[in-house]
Structure formats: structure tokens, C-alpha cells
Amino acid sequence: VFVVALLARWAFGPQSAGPLVQQGYAALREQRMAEAEAEFRKAARVAPDEARCQLGLGLALGAQGIDFSKKSVVNEQKFKEAVLAFESAGRLDPALAAQADEHMARLYRCISRNQIAAQLLKRAIARDNSKPEYSQSLGLVYWHLLNETGEQRYLELALREFERVLTLQPAFPETNRYIRELKERSSTLRTSGR
């Protein structure tokens, strides 16, 4: 009886979500977003507590919910589900929380919701301050906010984030150029009296 029960559990019980998650990430890499979504959803049914599955699902849904060229949400349901999947990934595995926040911030940044993106990136940095790309992204978000609002404080915040990038990785791509451009803009604003 024990052997029959063990065989039944093996045959009908929960399977490993690992291969499904791997197939989902493979589909993501090949830009097959609907297929990636389907694989991650299957994996979530097998292992609902698998954080990497939720992270991948968020990526697949986000890519389908936003038209990146138009910087707009084209599928509100998929966009909302992407955000929920990222939040779930961060709850399920605190080691992925900063990465999940950064991915959510990208979604919001793509649709010019820069205030939300800034909050998410600040939270990602608070969770993991070793990633220069998080500070670089936050600096760029502050730069966008500077352009949107004209508020000088965003220039200072952007410069601070770019300086933080260089303390983490002195040769991080583009950072020195960003600092130079912002400093030039700052001196132009000062000389024009703004």
C-alpha cells in the first residue's frame, strides 16, 4: 500500500516547476512573450511559491502590456498583472525583491510615470545598494523629472545618483557623460538666471 501511495503521489502529485520556468525564460530571451507567459502560468500552477516564476511572468506580461515605441499601456490587464507578479516575486523571495522593484520601475518609466518609478528605484536601492544600474536608472528618472517639471532639485538628485554609480563602479557605461551633460545644463541655467 505504501508503494502504491508513493507511486500515485509521484504520478499525480505536484511536479517540479523548474523546467517550465526555464522554458519561460528561454521564450523571453527569444521575445516570444505569449509563449513565455503560458510557460510561467503553468509553472505557477505547479509551484505557486516559486519567486523566479513570478518574476518571469511579470516580465512577459509587462512586455505585452506596454507599447514601448508609443510609451503607453496597450493592455491594462496585463500591465496590472505584471505589477502584481513582480510584487509577488519580491514577497516570495526577499533576495529577488530589489530586482522585482527595478523591473516594476522600468514599466512605469516606459509610460512616463516617473514619480512611481523613482519610488520603486529608491526602494530597490534600499534593499540592495550594491547595484550601480539601480542608481543609474534612478538618476535617469530624476533627469526625466527635471525635464518634466523644471525643478532644480531633480538635477541635484540626478547628479547624486550618478556620483553614487561611480563610487560603485568607476567605469560604468555612460555615467561620466550624464554627469558632464547635467553639469553643463546646470551652468547654463545659472548663467541665464533661471
Short mmCIF file of C-alpha atoms in Angstrom, two decimals:
data_model
loop_
_atom_site.label_atom_id
_atom_site.label_comp_id
_atom_site.label_asym_id
_atom_site.label_seq_id
_atom_site.Cartn_x
_atom_site.Cartn_y
_atom_site.Cartn_z
CA VAL A 1 0.00 0.00 0.00
CA PHE A 2 2.85 2.38 0.85
CA VAL A 3 4.47 1.76 -2.55
CA VAL A 4 1.16 2.39 -4.36
CA ALA A 5 0.66 5.63 -2.43
CA LEU A 6 4.21 6.74 -3.22
CA LEU A 7 3.76 5.95 -6.93
CA ALA A 8 0.41 7.76 -7.00
CA ARG A 9 1.96 10.83 -5.39
CA TRP A 10 4.81 10.76 -7.90
CA ALA A 11 2.47 10.32 -10.88
CA PHE A 12 -0.30 12.72 -9.84
CA GLY A 13 1.31 15.00 -7.29
CA PRO A 14 2.99 18.34 -7.91
CA GLN A 15 5.76 18.29 -10.46
CA SER A 16 8.84 20.44 -10.49
CA ALA A 17 8.28 23.89 -11.92
CA GLY A 18 11.98 24.18 -12.84
CA PRO A 19 11.74 23.01 -16.47
CA LEU A 20 8.68 25.20 -17.08
CA VAL A 21 10.43 28.23 -15.61
CA GLN A 22 13.47 27.52 -17.80
CA GLN A 23 11.24 27.25 -20.87
CA GLY A 24 9.59 30.53 -19.91
CA TYR A 25 12.93 32.33 -19.64
CA ALA A 26 14.05 30.80 -22.94
CA ALA A 27 10.90 32.17 -24.59
CA LEU A 28 11.58 35.58 -23.00
CA ARG A 29 15.11 35.64 -24.43
CA GLU A 30 13.66 34.91 -27.87
CA GLN A 31 10.98 37.63 -27.49
CA ARG A 32 8.11 35.10 -27.59
CA MET A 33 6.14 36.80 -24.85
CA ALA A 34 2.81 34.97 -25.13
CA GLU A 35 4.62 31.63 -25.01
CA ALA A 36 6.69 32.81 -22.03
CA GLU A 37 3.52 33.89 -20.24
CA ALA A 38 1.94 30.47 -20.86
CA GLU A 39 5.01 28.63 -19.51
CA PHE A 40 5.20 30.80 -16.41
CA ARG A 41 1.48 30.38 -15.76
CA LYS A 42 1.87 26.58 -15.99
CA ALA A 43 4.82 26.78 -13.61
CA ALA A 44 2.80 28.92 -11.20
CA ARG A 45 0.07 26.27 -11.11
CA VAL A 46 2.66 23.62 -10.26
CA ALA A 47 4.60 25.75 -7.75
CA PRO A 48 2.72 28.91 -6.73
CA ASP A 49 5.52 29.90 -4.34
CA GLU A 50 8.25 29.94 -6.99
CA ALA A 51 9.54 33.54 -6.99
CA ARG A 52 11.56 33.23 -10.22
CA CYS A 53 8.38 32.12 -11.95
CA GLN A 54 6.55 35.24 -10.75
CA LEU A 55 9.46 37.45 -11.83
CA GLY A 56 9.42 35.92 -15.32
CA LEU A 57 5.65 36.19 -15.51
CA GLY A 58 5.94 39.88 -14.68
CA LEU A 59 8.46 40.37 -17.49
CA ALA A 60 6.28 38.55 -20.04
CA LEU A 61 3.11 40.35 -19.03
CA GLY A 62 4.81 43.75 -18.87
CA ALA A 63 6.19 43.33 -22.38
CA GLN A 64 2.68 42.56 -23.64
CA GLY A 65 1.00 45.31 -21.63
CA ILE A 66 3.10 48.22 -22.90
CA ASP A 67 3.79 49.56 -26.36
CA PHE A 68 7.37 50.69 -25.80
CA SER A 69 7.52 52.73 -29.00
CA LYS A 70 4.42 54.74 -28.04
CA LYS A 71 5.26 54.75 -24.32
CA SER A 72 1.72 53.75 -23.43
CA VAL A 73 -0.23 50.94 -21.85
CA VAL A 74 -1.94 48.89 -24.54
CA ASN A 75 -3.32 46.16 -22.30
CA GLU A 76 -4.29 47.41 -18.86
CA GLN A 77 -5.00 43.90 -17.54
CA LYS A 78 -1.57 42.56 -18.48
CA PHE A 79 0.11 45.68 -17.09
CA LYS A 80 -1.67 45.28 -13.74
CA GLU A 81 -0.92 41.56 -13.64
CA ALA A 82 2.76 42.29 -14.36
CA VAL A 83 2.94 44.63 -11.36
CA LEU A 84 1.22 42.02 -9.17
CA ALA A 85 3.61 39.31 -10.36
CA PHE A 86 6.65 41.47 -9.54
CA GLU A 87 5.22 42.27 -6.10
CA SER A 88 4.59 38.58 -5.54
CA ALA A 89 8.17 37.67 -6.55
CA GLY A 90 9.54 40.14 -4.02
CA ARG A 91 7.33 38.79 -1.25
CA LEU A 92 8.13 35.17 -2.03
CA ASP A 93 11.89 35.67 -2.14
CA PRO A 94 13.35 38.74 -0.44
CA ALA A 95 16.59 38.14 -2.36
CA LEU A 96 14.66 39.00 -5.56
CA ALA A 97 12.77 41.97 -4.10
CA ALA A 98 15.20 44.65 -5.32
CA GLN A 99 15.25 43.14 -8.81
CA ALA A 100 11.44 42.98 -8.84
CA ASP A 101 11.26 46.65 -7.80
CA GLU A 102 13.68 47.59 -10.58
CA HIS A 103 11.60 45.73 -13.17
CA MET A 104 8.42 47.45 -11.96
CA ALA A 105 10.23 50.79 -12.16
CA ARG A 106 11.13 50.07 -15.79
CA LEU A 107 7.47 49.53 -16.61
CA TYR A 108 6.46 52.80 -15.00
CA ARG A 109 9.39 54.64 -16.56
CA CYS A 110 8.35 53.35 -20.01
CA ILE A 111 4.96 55.01 -19.65
CA SER A 112 6.44 58.21 -18.18
CA ARG A 113 5.15 57.59 -14.65
CA ASN A 114 8.48 58.80 -13.32
CA GLN A 115 7.38 59.62 -9.76
CA ILE A 116 6.33 55.98 -9.24
CA ALA A 117 9.49 54.74 -10.97
CA ALA A 118 11.61 56.89 -8.63
CA GLN A 119 9.90 55.47 -5.53
CA LEU A 120 10.42 51.90 -6.74
CA LEU A 121 14.07 52.51 -7.58
CA LYS A 122 14.70 54.11 -4.19
CA ARG A 123 13.18 51.02 -2.60
CA ALA A 124 15.33 48.75 -4.80
CA ILE A 125 18.47 50.65 -3.72
CA ALA A 126 17.43 50.46 -0.06
CA ARG A 127 17.14 46.69 -0.48
CA ASP A 128 20.38 46.27 -2.44
CA ASN A 129 22.71 49.25 -2.70
CA SER A 130 25.46 47.28 -4.48
CA LYS A 131 23.97 47.55 -7.99
CA PRO A 132 25.18 50.57 -9.96
CA GLU A 133 22.45 50.02 -12.57
CA TYR A 134 19.77 50.82 -9.97
CA SER A 135 21.35 54.19 -9.18
CA GLN A 136 21.95 54.85 -12.88
CA SER A 137 18.25 54.21 -13.58
CA LEU A 138 17.22 56.44 -10.68
CA GLY A 139 19.49 59.19 -11.95
CA LEU A 140 17.86 58.95 -15.37
CA VAL A 141 14.40 59.05 -13.82
CA TYR A 142 15.35 62.21 -11.90
CA TRP A 143 16.65 63.69 -15.16
CA HIS A 144 13.29 62.98 -16.79
CA LEU A 145 11.55 64.60 -13.82
CA LEU A 146 13.83 67.63 -14.23
CA ASN A 147 12.75 67.87 -17.88
CA GLU A 148 9.07 67.42 -16.98
CA THR A 149 8.94 69.85 -14.08
CA GLY A 150 11.93 72.17 -14.43
CA GLU A 151 12.54 71.70 -10.70
CA GLN A 152 16.23 72.23 -9.92
CA ARG A 153 16.18 69.69 -7.09
CA TYR A 154 15.88 66.88 -9.65
CA LEU A 155 19.14 67.99 -11.25
CA GLU A 156 20.86 67.70 -7.87
CA LEU A 157 19.24 64.34 -7.15
CA ALA A 158 20.27 63.01 -10.58
CA LEU A 159 23.86 64.14 -10.08
CA ARG A 160 23.93 62.49 -6.65
CA GLU A 161 22.76 59.18 -8.10
CA PHE A 162 25.28 59.30 -10.95
CA GLU A 163 28.06 60.05 -8.44
CA ARG A 164 26.91 57.02 -6.43
CA VAL A 165 27.20 54.90 -9.58
CA LEU A 166 30.84 55.93 -9.95
CA THR A 167 31.61 55.04 -6.34
CA LEU A 168 30.23 51.55 -7.01
CA GLN A 169 31.83 51.11 -10.44
CA PRO A 170 34.10 53.91 -11.67
CA ALA A 171 33.88 52.98 -15.35
CA PHE A 172 30.13 52.34 -15.50
CA PRO A 173 28.88 52.99 -19.07
CA GLU A 174 27.59 56.47 -19.87
CA THR A 175 27.70 57.79 -16.29
CA ASN A 176 30.51 60.30 -16.84
CA ARG A 177 28.73 61.64 -19.93
CA TYR A 178 25.50 62.05 -17.97
CA ILE A 179 27.30 63.96 -15.22
CA ARG A 180 29.02 66.20 -17.76
CA GLU A 181 25.72 66.98 -19.55
CA LEU A 182 23.89 67.73 -16.31
CA LYS A 183 26.69 69.99 -15.08
CA GLU A 184 26.65 71.86 -18.40
CA ARG A 185 22.90 72.26 -18.09
CA SER A 186 23.29 73.49 -14.53
CA SER A 187 25.86 76.12 -15.50
CA THR A 188 23.66 77.20 -18.43
CA LEU A 189 20.71 77.63 -16.08
CA ARG A 190 22.82 79.66 -13.65
CA THR A 191 24.19 81.97 -16.36
CA SER A 192 20.74 82.52 -17.86
CA GLY A 193 19.41 83.49 -14.43
CA ARG A 194 16.95 80.61 -14.02
#
